[in-house]
Amino acid sequence: MAEIELKSLAHSYERHPSGPDDYAIRQMSHTWHKGGAYALLGPSGCGKSTMLNIISGLLAPSEGDVLFDNVRVNELSPKDRNIAQVFQFPVVYDSMTVYDNLAFPLRNADMPKAKIRAKVEEIAAILELEPVLKKKARGLTADEKQKVSMGRGLVRDDVSAILFDEPLTVIDPQLKWKLRRKLKQIHEQFSITMVYVTHDQLEASTFADKIAVMYEGQIVQFGTPRELFESPNHTFVGFFIGSPGMNLIPVTASEQGVQFDGIQVPLPDGVMAEVRRVGSDNLKLGIRPEFVQLSGHTTDETFACELLDVEDLGTYKILTLRLGQQTIKARVDEDQVIAGDTVHVVFPRQWLKLYIDEFLVDADPSEAVSV
Ligand code: ADP
Ligand code: MG
């Protein structure tokens, strides 16, 4: 296995790119550490497959370097990079048996016959492919074919990394859950560097120790599921992770904080210093619905909101509130009593984030609250 470093990487499918919009990967650097279980999460079209194909060598990047354990591999063929890649749709040899499909990558690597058998049987057991080992791949269901395809990726434990590109798309939901657990189990067993591409946050957080969130051709945050939830580094992460996503309110700078619709929100001096330093007028206040607190009475710290809707979701409720001209969401316990048309809310300082040009302003560390 290897550490994979992407250095000042950029890629455009255009021969003569004229601006950032022409780039599928906008210049970025990133390191996938050795042995980690990672997810690459982002919406369709943000550049996930492009990045995987650059790592595996199927695609040559327009700019920048790919390094495995500090050695530049740009010129190496996919085969010489020793990477296993599993795609969204099954890649199997229809005329071969399942056994031969699984054995293929091992025979290519000149592994002794007895070892091949042991390895194929091990992977077939994990993926529950034993009953179909002797069958021709042609006759398999779509699910089974994709399991074979995954097996071909997993069968070699000497690879630098295994890249999964939305491998469970064609798998039915129940099996999906099971296979995700299996992948995690395989990772724990062999500690191979794995990068798992998905557009599904649940899938990402159940598989990965750390998630890279990709947006418009760049990784905007790399962190644990908890870090992405508690401290989104970019408004996109706030919006994309969580259900519903983070409340994001466009604001303007005022004397000691920010304001919107005549409502003043004080912010720490460190944050305001950054606002003045950058001088951008693209400012957004962010707070997750989970961190909006309800208060029984008005104080200096509360904001009066009009209650627009209550959605009861069993163990919790989602409130839709109007504050000034903004609509915000609050997630509260199911037993929280909601009375009347006006709700008083508190935005705890620790969970109130400010974004300048969509990126989080790091508050003065001395004011950071440890969690
Ligand atoms: P994702 O895997 O996140 O859905 P892709 O990496 O497939 O995203 O695509 C990123 C961007 O590059 C998209 O705008 C897509 O239309 C474009 N793109 C992908 N493949 C090609 C290609 N072979 N030729 C031209 N444009 C492409
Ligand atoms: Mg893709």
mmCIF file of C-alpha atoms and ligand atoms in Angstrom:
data_model
loop_
_atom_site.group_PDB
_atom_site.id
_atom_site.type_symbol
_atom_site.label_atom_id
_atom_site.label_comp_id
_atom_site.label_asym_id
_atom_site.label_seq_id
_atom_site.Cartn_x
_atom_site.Cartn_y
_atom_site.Cartn_z
ATOM 1 C CA MET A 1 0.000 0.000 0.000
ATOM 2 C CA ALA A 2 1.086 3.547 -0.572
ATOM 3 C CA GLU A 3 0.620 7.121 0.427
ATOM 4 C CA ILE A 4 -0.904 8.944 -2.516
ATOM 5 C CA GLU A 5 -0.119 12.597 -2.952
ATOM 6 C CA LEU A 6 -1.732 14.887 -5.485
ATOM 7 C CA LYS A 7 0.420 17.960 -5.963
ATOM 8 C CA SER A 8 -0.913 21.139 -7.604
ATOM 9 C CA LEU A 9 -3.180 18.923 -9.629
ATOM 10 C CA ALA A 10 -5.553 20.344 -12.245
ATOM 11 C CA HIS A 11 -7.384 18.792 -15.122
ATOM 12 C CA SER A 12 -9.358 20.108 -18.051
ATOM 13 C CA TYR A 13 -10.959 17.979 -20.745
ATOM 14 C CA GLU A 14 -10.718 21.017 -23.044
ATOM 15 C CA ARG A 15 -7.677 21.379 -25.238
ATOM 16 C CA HIS A 16 -7.544 25.137 -24.593
ATOM 17 C CA PRO A 17 -9.246 25.847 -21.264
ATOM 18 C CA SER A 18 -10.201 29.507 -20.990
ATOM 19 C CA GLY A 19 -11.186 29.777 -17.335
ATOM 20 C CA PRO A 20 -11.915 27.912 -14.085
ATOM 21 C CA ASP A 21 -15.230 26.653 -15.494
ATOM 22 C CA ASP A 22 -13.334 24.610 -18.066
ATOM 23 C CA TYR A 23 -11.573 22.596 -15.364
ATOM 24 C CA ALA A 24 -12.986 19.320 -14.002
ATOM 25 C CA ILE A 25 -10.275 19.498 -11.307
ATOM 26 C CA ARG A 26 -9.318 23.013 -10.228
ATOM 27 C CA GLN A 27 -5.814 23.337 -8.928
ATOM 28 C CA MET A 28 -5.592 21.465 -5.645
ATOM 29 C CA SER A 29 -3.229 19.426 -3.493
ATOM 30 C CA HIS A 30 -4.211 16.537 -1.312
ATOM 31 C CA THR A 31 -2.695 13.529 0.433
ATOM 32 C CA TRP A 32 -4.351 10.155 0.951
ATOM 33 C CA HIS A 33 -2.363 8.606 3.773
ATOM 34 C CA LYS A 34 -1.199 5.043 3.832
ATOM 35 C CA GLY A 35 -3.724 2.492 5.002
ATOM 36 C CA GLY A 36 -6.643 4.860 5.508
ATOM 37 C CA ALA A 37 -10.303 4.189 4.709
ATOM 38 C CA TYR A 38 -11.420 7.322 2.921
ATOM 39 C CA ALA A 39 -14.532 8.548 1.214
ATOM 40 C CA LEU A 40 -14.581 11.089 -1.584
ATOM 41 C CA LEU A 41 -17.988 12.699 -1.315
ATOM 42 C CA GLY A 42 -19.589 15.211 -3.630
ATOM 43 C CA PRO A 43 -22.440 15.836 -6.039
ATOM 44 C CA SER A 44 -22.559 14.448 -9.548
ATOM 45 C CA GLY A 45 -20.169 16.242 -11.893
ATOM 46 C CA CYS A 46 -17.843 17.677 -9.214
ATOM 47 C CA GLY A 47 -14.828 15.715 -10.502
ATOM 48 C CA LYS A 48 -14.731 12.547 -8.380
ATOM 49 C CA SER A 49 -14.269 10.047 -11.216
ATOM 50 C CA THR A 50 -11.786 12.356 -12.897
ATOM 51 C CA MET A 51 -9.671 12.330 -9.734
ATOM 52 C CA LEU A 52 -9.792 8.538 -9.377
ATOM 53 C CA ASN A 53 -8.847 8.041 -13.014
ATOM 54 C CA ILE A 54 -5.881 10.379 -12.564
ATOM 55 C CA ILE A 55 -4.740 8.401 -9.513
ATOM 56 C CA SER A 56 -5.028 5.068 -11.302
ATOM 57 C CA GLY A 57 -3.403 6.387 -14.463
ATOM 58 C CA LEU A 58 -6.351 5.972 -16.820
ATOM 59 C CA LEU A 59 -6.174 9.724 -17.334
ATOM 60 C CA ALA A 60 -3.129 12.012 -17.552
ATOM 61 C CA PRO A 61 -3.670 15.283 -15.654
ATOM 62 C CA SER A 62 -3.245 18.565 -17.546
ATOM 63 C CA GLU A 63 -1.210 19.982 -14.656
ATOM 64 C CA GLY A 64 0.504 18.769 -11.511
ATOM 65 C CA ASP A 65 1.952 15.558 -10.153
ATOM 66 C CA VAL A 66 0.773 12.276 -8.731
ATOM 67 C CA LEU A 67 3.173 10.765 -6.187
ATOM 68 C CA PHE A 68 3.093 7.325 -4.583
ATOM 69 C CA ASP A 69 5.310 7.238 -1.480
ATOM 70 C CA ASN A 70 7.034 10.429 -2.654
ATOM 71 C CA VAL A 71 7.836 9.021 -6.103
ATOM 72 C CA ARG A 72 6.307 10.711 -9.141
ATOM 73 C CA VAL A 73 4.209 8.219 -11.091
ATOM 74 C CA ASN A 74 2.753 10.474 -13.828
ATOM 75 C CA GLU A 75 4.468 8.465 -16.535
ATOM 76 C CA LEU A 76 3.599 5.024 -15.150
ATOM 77 C CA SER A 77 0.871 2.961 -16.842
ATOM 78 C CA PRO A 78 -2.167 1.901 -14.788
ATOM 79 C CA LYS A 79 -0.724 -1.623 -14.584
ATOM 80 C CA ASP A 80 2.608 -0.420 -13.214
ATOM 81 C CA ARG A 81 0.891 1.742 -10.625
ATOM 82 C CA ASN A 82 -0.485 -1.409 -9.075
ATOM 83 C CA ILE A 83 -3.880 0.075 -8.236
ATOM 84 C CA ALA A 84 -7.156 -1.828 -8.144
ATOM 85 C CA GLN A 85 -10.173 0.134 -9.341
ATOM 86 C CA VAL A 86 -13.812 -0.871 -9.043
ATOM 87 C CA PHE A 87 -16.252 1.019 -11.231
ATOM 88 C CA GLN A 88 -19.921 1.934 -10.978
ATOM 89 C CA PHE A 89 -20.898 -0.773 -13.441
ATOM 90 C CA PRO A 90 -19.538 -4.320 -13.389
ATOM 91 C CA VAL A 91 -16.393 -5.098 -15.361
ATOM 92 C CA VAL A 92 -16.342 -8.885 -15.700
ATOM 93 C CA TYR A 93 -15.395 -11.393 -18.368
ATOM 94 C CA ASP A 94 -18.768 -12.856 -19.323
ATOM 95 C CA SER A 95 -17.341 -16.012 -20.870
ATOM 96 C CA MET A 96 -15.249 -16.883 -17.801
ATOM 97 C CA THR A 97 -16.475 -18.532 -14.632
ATOM 98 C CA VAL A 98 -16.720 -16.487 -11.459
ATOM 99 C CA TYR A 99 -13.695 -18.376 -10.141
ATOM 100 C CA ASP A 100 -11.615 -17.455 -13.181
ATOM 101 C CA ASN A 101 -12.758 -13.854 -13.030
ATOM 102 C CA LEU A 102 -11.534 -13.616 -9.443
ATOM 103 C CA ALA A 103 -8.332 -15.523 -10.176
ATOM 104 C CA PHE A 104 -7.489 -13.385 -13.208
ATOM 105 C CA PRO A 105 -5.673 -10.523 -11.435
ATOM 106 C CA LEU A 106 -3.701 -13.078 -9.385
ATOM 107 C CA ARG A 107 -2.656 -15.142 -12.398
ATOM 108 C CA ASN A 108 -1.540 -11.883 -14.010
ATOM 109 C CA ALA A 109 0.632 -11.282 -10.974
ATOM 110 C CA ASP A 110 2.123 -14.789 -11.315
ATOM 111 C CA MET A 111 0.884 -16.019 -7.987
ATOM 112 C CA PRO A 112 1.321 -19.771 -7.294
ATOM 113 C CA LYS A 113 -1.752 -21.857 -8.000
ATOM 114 C CA ALA A 114 -2.406 -22.995 -4.436
ATOM 115 C CA LYS A 115 -2.197 -19.452 -3.160
ATOM 116 C CA ILE A 116 -4.602 -18.303 -5.880
ATOM 117 C CA ARG A 117 -7.150 -20.885 -4.789
ATOM 118 C CA ALA A 118 -6.877 -19.860 -1.147
ATOM 119 C CA LYS A 119 -7.241 -16.177 -1.960
ATOM 120 C CA VAL A 120 -10.172 -16.640 -4.357
ATOM 121 C CA GLU A 121 -11.980 -18.763 -1.802
ATOM 122 C CA GLU A 122 -11.364 -16.223 0.933
ATOM 123 C CA ILE A 123 -12.789 -13.342 -1.107
ATOM 124 C CA ALA A 124 -15.669 -15.471 -2.441
ATOM 125 C CA ALA A 125 -16.581 -16.321 1.148
ATOM 126 C CA ILE A 126 -16.570 -12.696 2.257
ATOM 127 C CA LEU A 127 -18.709 -11.631 -0.722
ATOM 128 C CA GLU A 128 -20.885 -14.747 -0.505
ATOM 129 C CA LEU A 129 -20.038 -15.796 -4.030
ATOM 130 C CA GLU A 130 -19.235 -19.421 -3.193
ATOM 131 C CA PRO A 131 -22.460 -20.851 -4.641
ATOM 132 C CA VAL A 132 -21.758 -19.290 -8.050
ATOM 133 C CA LEU A 133 -17.982 -19.849 -8.297
ATOM 134 C CA LYS A 134 -18.373 -22.400 -11.099
ATOM 135 C CA LYS A 135 -20.963 -20.424 -13.033
ATOM 136 C CA LYS A 136 -20.177 -18.382 -16.133
ATOM 137 C CA ALA A 137 -20.356 -14.655 -15.310
ATOM 138 C CA ARG A 138 -22.769 -14.214 -18.217
ATOM 139 C CA GLY A 139 -25.589 -15.892 -16.294
ATOM 140 C CA LEU A 140 -25.298 -13.791 -13.132
ATOM 141 C CA THR A 141 -27.688 -11.138 -11.849
ATOM 142 C CA ALA A 142 -26.548 -7.491 -11.882
ATOM 143 C CA ASP A 143 -25.877 -7.665 -8.123
ATOM 144 C CA GLU A 144 -23.766 -10.788 -8.452
ATOM 145 C CA LYS A 145 -21.813 -9.337 -11.357
ATOM 146 C CA GLN A 146 -20.961 -6.264 -9.358
ATOM 147 C CA LYS A 147 -19.869 -8.436 -6.443
ATOM 148 C CA VAL A 148 -17.526 -10.276 -8.810
ATOM 149 C CA SER A 149 -16.270 -6.933 -10.058
ATOM 150 C CA MET A 150 -15.582 -5.849 -6.486
ATOM 151 C CA GLY A 151 -13.986 -9.199 -5.743
ATOM 152 C CA ARG A 152 -11.561 -8.669 -8.615
ATOM 153 C CA GLY A 153 -10.545 -5.418 -6.957
ATOM 154 C CA LEU A 154 -10.266 -6.927 -3.497
ATOM 155 C CA VAL A 155 -8.539 -10.179 -4.282
ATOM 156 C CA ARG A 156 -5.026 -8.723 -4.352
ATOM 157 C CA ASP A 157 -3.731 -7.491 -1.038
ATOM 158 C CA ASP A 158 -0.399 -6.295 -2.468
ATOM 159 C CA VAL A 159 -1.892 -3.311 -4.306
ATOM 160 C CA SER A 160 -0.937 0.298 -3.585
ATOM 161 C CA ALA A 161 -4.579 1.221 -3.099
ATOM 162 C CA ILE A 162 -8.106 0.206 -4.022
ATOM 163 C CA LEU A 163 -10.304 2.854 -5.597
ATOM 164 C CA PHE A 164 -14.065 2.390 -5.591
ATOM 165 C CA ASP A 165 -16.120 4.604 -7.900
ATOM 166 C CA GLU A 166 -19.714 4.474 -6.621
ATOM 167 C CA PRO A 167 -19.553 0.668 -6.651
ATOM 168 C CA LEU A 168 -22.896 0.047 -5.001
ATOM 169 C CA THR A 169 -25.066 2.035 -7.413
ATOM 170 C CA VAL A 170 -26.501 -1.060 -9.087
ATOM 171 C CA ILE A 171 -26.846 -3.057 -5.857
ATOM 172 C CA ASP A 172 -30.188 -3.327 -4.094
ATOM 173 C CA PRO A 173 -30.509 -1.331 -0.833
ATOM 174 C CA GLN A 174 -30.387 -4.224 1.619
ATOM 175 C CA LEU A 175 -27.331 -5.806 0.065
ATOM 176 C CA LYS A 176 -25.757 -2.355 -0.173
ATOM 177 C CA TRP A 177 -25.660 -2.020 3.568
ATOM 178 C CA LYS A 178 -24.157 -5.463 3.952
ATOM 179 C CA LEU A 179 -21.475 -4.912 1.320
ATOM 180 C CA ARG A 180 -20.472 -1.623 2.879
ATOM 181 C CA ARG A 181 -19.910 -3.435 6.181
ATOM 182 C CA LYS A 182 -17.875 -6.069 4.332
ATOM 183 C CA LEU A 183 -15.658 -3.455 2.728
ATOM 184 C CA LYS A 184 -14.996 -1.978 6.110
ATOM 185 C CA GLN A 185 -14.227 -5.441 7.455
ATOM 186 C CA ILE A 186 -11.816 -6.073 4.579
ATOM 187 C CA HIS A 187 -10.157 -2.759 5.288
ATOM 188 C CA GLU A 188 -9.730 -3.641 8.947
ATOM 189 C CA GLN A 189 -8.286 -7.004 8.001
ATOM 190 C CA PHE A 190 -5.793 -5.885 5.344
ATOM 191 C CA SER A 191 -5.355 -2.121 6.052
ATOM 192 C CA ILE A 192 -5.087 -1.312 2.357
ATOM 193 C CA THR A 193 -5.445 2.360 1.419
ATOM 194 C CA MET A 194 -9.022 2.645 0.145
ATOM 195 C CA VAL A 195 -10.751 5.587 -1.497
ATOM 196 C CA TYR A 196 -14.482 5.166 -1.829
ATOM 197 C CA VAL A 197 -16.357 7.581 -4.083
ATOM 198 C CA THR A 198 -19.978 8.325 -3.344
ATOM 199 C CA HIS A 199 -22.521 11.130 -3.495
ATOM 200 C CA ASP A 200 -24.304 9.715 -0.433
ATOM 201 C CA GLN A 201 -23.266 11.154 2.949
ATOM 202 C CA LEU A 202 -24.555 8.148 4.873
ATOM 203 C CA GLU A 203 -22.554 5.789 2.710
ATOM 204 C CA ALA A 204 -19.475 7.985 3.166
ATOM 205 C CA SER A 205 -19.725 8.159 6.933
ATOM 206 C CA THR A 206 -20.413 4.461 7.453
ATOM 207 C CA PHE A 207 -17.413 3.443 5.375
ATOM 208 C CA ALA A 208 -14.779 6.061 6.018
ATOM 209 C CA ASP A 209 -12.659 7.251 8.910
ATOM 210 C CA LYS A 210 -12.156 10.495 7.044
ATOM 211 C CA ILE A 211 -14.190 12.108 4.293
ATOM 212 C CA ALA A 212 -12.945 14.426 1.561
ATOM 213 C CA VAL A 213 -15.792 16.646 0.403
ATOM 214 C CA MET A 214 -15.424 17.707 -3.188
ATOM 215 C CA TYR A 215 -17.158 20.664 -4.777
ATOM 216 C CA GLU A 216 -16.615 22.210 -8.200
ATOM 217 C CA GLY A 217 -13.365 20.365 -8.821
ATOM 218 C CA GLN A 218 -11.750 20.904 -5.430
ATOM 219 C CA ILE A 219 -11.602 19.202 -2.069
ATOM 220 C CA VAL A 220 -13.111 21.830 0.207
ATOM 221 C CA GLN A 221 -12.721 19.858 3.441
ATOM 222 C CA PHE A 222 -11.035 16.669 4.610
ATOM 223 C CA GLY A 223 -12.165 15.552 8.022
ATOM 224 C CA THR A 224 -13.957 13.049 10.204
ATOM 225 C CA PRO A 225 -17.751 12.879 9.877
ATOM 226 C CA ARG A 226 -17.909 14.715 13.200
ATOM 227 C CA GLU A 227 -15.607 17.511 12.041
ATOM 228 C CA LEU A 228 -17.664 17.988 8.883
ATOM 229 C CA PHE A 229 -20.775 18.200 10.991
ATOM 230 C CA GLU A 230 -19.507 20.432 13.776
ATOM 231 C CA SER A 231 -17.224 22.710 11.854
ATOM 232 C CA PRO A 232 -17.968 22.840 8.127
ATOM 233 C CA ASN A 233 -15.066 24.580 6.460
ATOM 234 C CA HIS A 234 -17.133 25.688 3.472
ATOM 235 C CA THR A 235 -20.801 26.603 3.035
ATOM 236 C CA PHE A 236 -21.158 23.688 0.638
ATOM 237 C CA VAL A 237 -20.124 21.240 3.378
ATOM 238 C CA GLY A 238 -22.632 22.876 5.721
ATOM 239 C CA PHE A 239 -25.374 22.556 3.175
ATOM 240 C CA PHE A 240 -24.499 19.111 1.800
ATOM 241 C CA ILE A 241 -23.831 17.292 5.089
ATOM 242 C CA GLY A 242 -26.722 17.022 7.522
ATOM 243 C CA SER A 243 -30.418 16.746 7.015
ATOM 244 C CA PRO A 244 -31.648 19.384 6.708
ATOM 245 C CA GLY A 245 -28.383 21.181 5.950
ATOM 246 C CA MET A 246 -26.939 24.182 7.731
ATOM 247 C CA ASN A 247 -28.925 27.407 7.899
ATOM 248 C CA LEU A 248 -26.990 29.964 5.863
ATOM 249 C CA ILE A 249 -28.034 33.601 6.070
ATOM 250 C CA PRO A 250 -26.521 36.335 3.874
ATOM 251 C CA VAL A 251 -25.401 39.167 6.152
ATOM 252 C CA THR A 252 -23.545 42.485 6.093
ATOM 253 C CA ALA A 253 -20.881 43.675 8.525
ATOM 254 C CA SER A 254 -21.946 46.058 11.282
ATOM 255 C CA GLU A 255 -20.177 47.659 14.222
ATOM 256 C CA GLN A 256 -19.659 44.610 16.472
ATOM 257 C CA GLY A 257 -20.951 41.837 14.352
ATOM 258 C CA VAL A 258 -23.204 41.302 11.373
ATOM 259 C CA GLN A 259 -26.756 42.194 10.486
ATOM 260 C CA PHE A 260 -29.577 41.078 8.252
ATOM 261 C CA ASP A 261 -33.101 42.476 7.879
ATOM 262 C CA GLY A 262 -32.388 44.919 10.709
ATOM 263 C CA ILE A 263 -31.402 42.121 13.076
ATOM 264 C CA GLN A 264 -28.031 42.499 14.814
ATOM 265 C CA VAL A 265 -25.899 39.467 15.598
ATOM 266 C CA PRO A 266 -22.759 40.138 17.662
ATOM 267 C CA LEU A 267 -19.604 38.195 16.754
ATOM 268 C CA PRO A 268 -16.198 37.787 18.452
ATOM 269 C CA ASP A 269 -13.539 40.451 17.790
ATOM 270 C CA GLY A 270 -11.274 37.912 16.084
ATOM 271 C CA VAL A 271 -13.954 37.112 13.516
ATOM 272 C CA MET A 272 -14.720 40.801 12.905
ATOM 273 C CA ALA A 273 -11.016 41.563 12.442
ATOM 274 C CA GLU A 274 -10.952 38.947 9.689
ATOM 275 C CA VAL A 275 -14.064 40.425 8.071
ATOM 276 C CA ARG A 276 -12.403 43.860 7.956
ATOM 277 C CA ARG A 277 -9.114 42.400 6.744
ATOM 278 C CA VAL A 278 -10.667 40.529 3.794
ATOM 279 C CA GLY A 279 -13.161 43.261 2.939
ATOM 280 C CA SER A 280 -15.509 40.985 0.987
ATOM 281 C CA ASP A 281 -19.227 41.636 0.944
ATOM 282 C CA ASN A 282 -19.990 37.928 0.512
ATOM 283 C CA LEU A 283 -20.679 37.117 4.174
ATOM 284 C CA LYS A 284 -22.888 34.324 5.449
ATOM 285 C CA LEU A 285 -23.878 33.359 8.938
ATOM 286 C CA GLY A 286 -24.223 29.620 9.442
ATOM 287 C CA ILE A 287 -25.806 27.498 12.141
ATOM 288 C CA ARG A 288 -26.939 23.903 11.981
ATOM 289 C CA PRO A 289 -30.616 23.181 12.725
ATOM 290 C CA GLU A 290 -29.460 20.828 15.513
ATOM 291 C CA PHE A 291 -27.739 23.699 17.338
ATOM 292 C CA VAL A 292 -30.590 26.237 17.206
ATOM 293 C CA GLN A 293 -31.952 26.284 20.767
ATOM 294 C CA LEU A 294 -35.427 27.240 21.860
ATOM 295 C CA SER A 295 -35.915 29.527 24.829
ATOM 296 C CA GLY A 296 -39.011 29.919 26.979
ATOM 297 C CA HIS A 297 -38.522 33.645 27.436
ATOM 298 C CA THR A 298 -36.909 36.604 25.706
ATOM 299 C CA THR A 299 -33.460 37.817 26.686
ATOM 300 C CA ASP A 300 -30.712 39.854 24.997
ATOM 301 C CA GLU A 301 -29.549 36.644 23.383
ATOM 302 C CA THR A 302 -32.833 35.473 21.893
ATOM 303 C CA PHE A 303 -34.351 36.136 18.508
ATOM 304 C CA ALA A 304 -38.114 36.116 18.022
ATOM 305 C CA CYS A 305 -39.168 33.939 15.076
ATOM 306 C CA GLU A 306 -42.508 33.304 13.461
ATOM 307 C CA LEU A 307 -43.369 29.603 13.497
ATOM 308 C CA LEU A 308 -44.250 28.535 9.958
ATOM 309 C CA ASP A 309 -44.309 24.759 10.195
ATOM 310 C CA VAL A 310 -43.676 21.800 12.488
ATOM 311 C CA GLU A 311 -42.676 18.498 10.936
ATOM 312 C CA ASP A 312 -42.885 15.592 13.344
ATOM 313 C CA LEU A 313 -40.341 12.914 12.459
ATOM 314 C CA GLY A 314 -40.858 10.530 15.358
ATOM 315 C CA THR A 315 -37.868 11.011 17.602
ATOM 316 C CA TYR A 316 -37.435 14.678 16.683
ATOM 317 C CA LYS A 317 -39.201 17.613 15.077
ATOM 318 C CA ILE A 318 -38.068 20.012 12.392
ATOM 319 C CA LEU A 319 -39.370 23.526 12.867
ATOM 320 C CA THR A 320 -39.501 25.970 9.991
ATOM 321 C CA LEU A 321 -39.115 29.505 11.300
ATOM 322 C CA ARG A 322 -39.140 33.003 9.862
ATOM 323 C CA LEU A 323 -36.523 35.351 11.238
ATOM 324 C CA GLY A 324 -36.587 38.738 9.503
ATOM 325 C CA GLN A 325 -37.023 37.787 5.851
ATOM 326 C CA GLN A 326 -35.100 34.528 6.270
ATOM 327 C CA THR A 327 -36.450 31.012 6.618
ATOM 328 C CA ILE A 328 -34.491 28.880 9.043
ATOM 329 C CA LYS A 329 -34.806 25.326 10.341
ATOM 330 C CA ALA A 330 -34.449 24.094 13.901
ATOM 331 C CA ARG A 331 -34.255 20.470 14.949
ATOM 332 C CA VAL A 332 -35.702 19.834 18.407
ATOM 333 C CA ASP A 333 -36.564 16.837 20.583
ATOM 334 C CA GLU A 334 -39.944 15.233 20.068
ATOM 335 C CA ASP A 335 -41.054 16.204 23.579
ATOM 336 C CA GLN A 336 -40.217 19.888 23.118
ATOM 337 C CA VAL A 337 -43.409 21.831 23.700
ATOM 338 C CA ILE A 338 -44.181 24.327 20.959
ATOM 339 C CA ALA A 339 -46.879 26.838 21.880
ATOM 340 C CA GLY A 340 -48.103 29.886 19.971
ATOM 341 C CA ASP A 341 -47.010 31.455 16.701
ATOM 342 C CA THR A 342 -43.791 32.959 18.048
ATOM 343 C CA VAL A 343 -40.724 30.969 19.005
ATOM 344 C CA HIS A 344 -37.688 32.457 20.742
ATOM 345 C CA VAL A 345 -34.394 30.992 19.631
ATOM 346 C CA VAL A 346 -30.794 31.206 20.785
ATOM 347 C CA PHE A 347 -27.761 30.725 18.539
ATOM 348 C CA PRO A 348 -25.073 29.400 20.911
ATOM 349 C CA ARG A 349 -21.846 31.298 20.174
ATOM 350 C CA GLN A 350 -19.845 28.111 19.758
ATOM 351 C CA TRP A 351 -22.073 26.867 16.933
ATOM 352 C CA LEU A 352 -22.508 30.148 15.137
ATOM 353 C CA LYS A 353 -20.165 30.255 12.145
ATOM 354 C CA LEU A 354 -19.235 33.037 9.781
ATOM 355 C CA TYR A 355 -18.294 32.402 6.166
ATOM 356 C CA ILE A 356 -16.392 34.872 4.003
ATOM 357 C CA ASP A 357 -16.483 34.070 0.290
ATOM 358 C CA GLU A 358 -18.012 30.701 1.288
ATOM 359 C CA PHE A 359 -15.061 29.692 3.531
ATOM 360 C CA LEU A 360 -15.233 29.460 7.321
ATOM 361 C CA VAL A 361 -13.588 32.161 9.373
ATOM 362 C CA ASP A 362 -11.513 30.461 12.015
ATOM 363 C CA ALA A 363 -12.332 32.231 15.232
ATOM 364 C CA ASP A 364 -9.464 33.351 17.445
ATOM 365 C CA PRO A 365 -8.189 30.065 18.963
ATOM 366 C CA SER A 366 -8.306 31.607 22.454
ATOM 367 C CA GLU A 367 -12.053 31.946 22.037
ATOM 368 C CA ALA A 368 -12.559 28.449 20.635
ATOM 369 C CA VAL A 369 -14.677 26.259 22.820
ATOM 370 C CA SER A 370 -13.374 22.753 23.179
ATOM 371 C CA VAL A 371 -15.911 20.015 22.533
HETATM 372 P P1 ADP B 1 -18.274 12.954 -10.924
HETATM 373 O O1 ADP B 1 -17.577 11.627 -10.988
HETATM 374 O O2 ADP B 1 -18.044 13.686 -9.649
HETATM 375 O O3 ADP B 1 -19.727 12.867 -11.237
HETATM 376 P P2 ADP B 1 -16.694 13.572 -13.302
HETATM 377 O O4 ADP B 1 -15.274 13.502 -12.856
HETATM 378 O O5 ADP B 1 -17.236 12.425 -14.049
HETATM 379 O O6 ADP B 1 -17.622 13.924 -12.029
HETATM 380 O O7 ADP B 1 -16.879 14.876 -14.187
HETATM 381 C C1 ADP B 1 -16.384 16.148 -13.837
HETATM 382 C C2 ADP B 1 -16.655 17.129 -14.972
HETATM 383 O O8 ADP B 1 -15.919 16.751 -16.132
HETATM 384 C C3 ADP B 1 -18.107 17.171 -15.397
HETATM 385 O O9 ADP B 1 -18.413 18.490 -15.750
HETATM 386 C C4 ADP B 1 -18.143 16.264 -16.605
HETATM 387 O O10 ADP B 1 -19.162 16.644 -17.495
HETATM 388 C C5 ADP B 1 -16.775 16.477 -17.221
HETATM 389 N N1 ADP B 1 -16.283 15.270 -17.915
HETATM 390 C C6 ADP B 1 -16.140 14.043 -17.364
HETATM 391 N N2 ADP B 1 -15.618 13.164 -18.267
HETATM 392 C C7 ADP B 1 -15.416 13.869 -19.405
HETATM 393 C C8 ADP B 1 -14.906 13.531 -20.704
HETATM 394 N N3 ADP B 1 -14.464 12.299 -20.989
HETATM 395 N N4 ADP B 1 -14.865 14.518 -21.611
HETATM 396 C C9 ADP B 1 -15.284 15.774 -21.352
HETATM 397 N N5 ADP B 1 -15.779 16.153 -20.145
HETATM 398 C C10 ADP B 1 -15.845 15.224 -19.182
HETATM 399 MG MG MG B 2 -18.378 9.718 -11.346
#
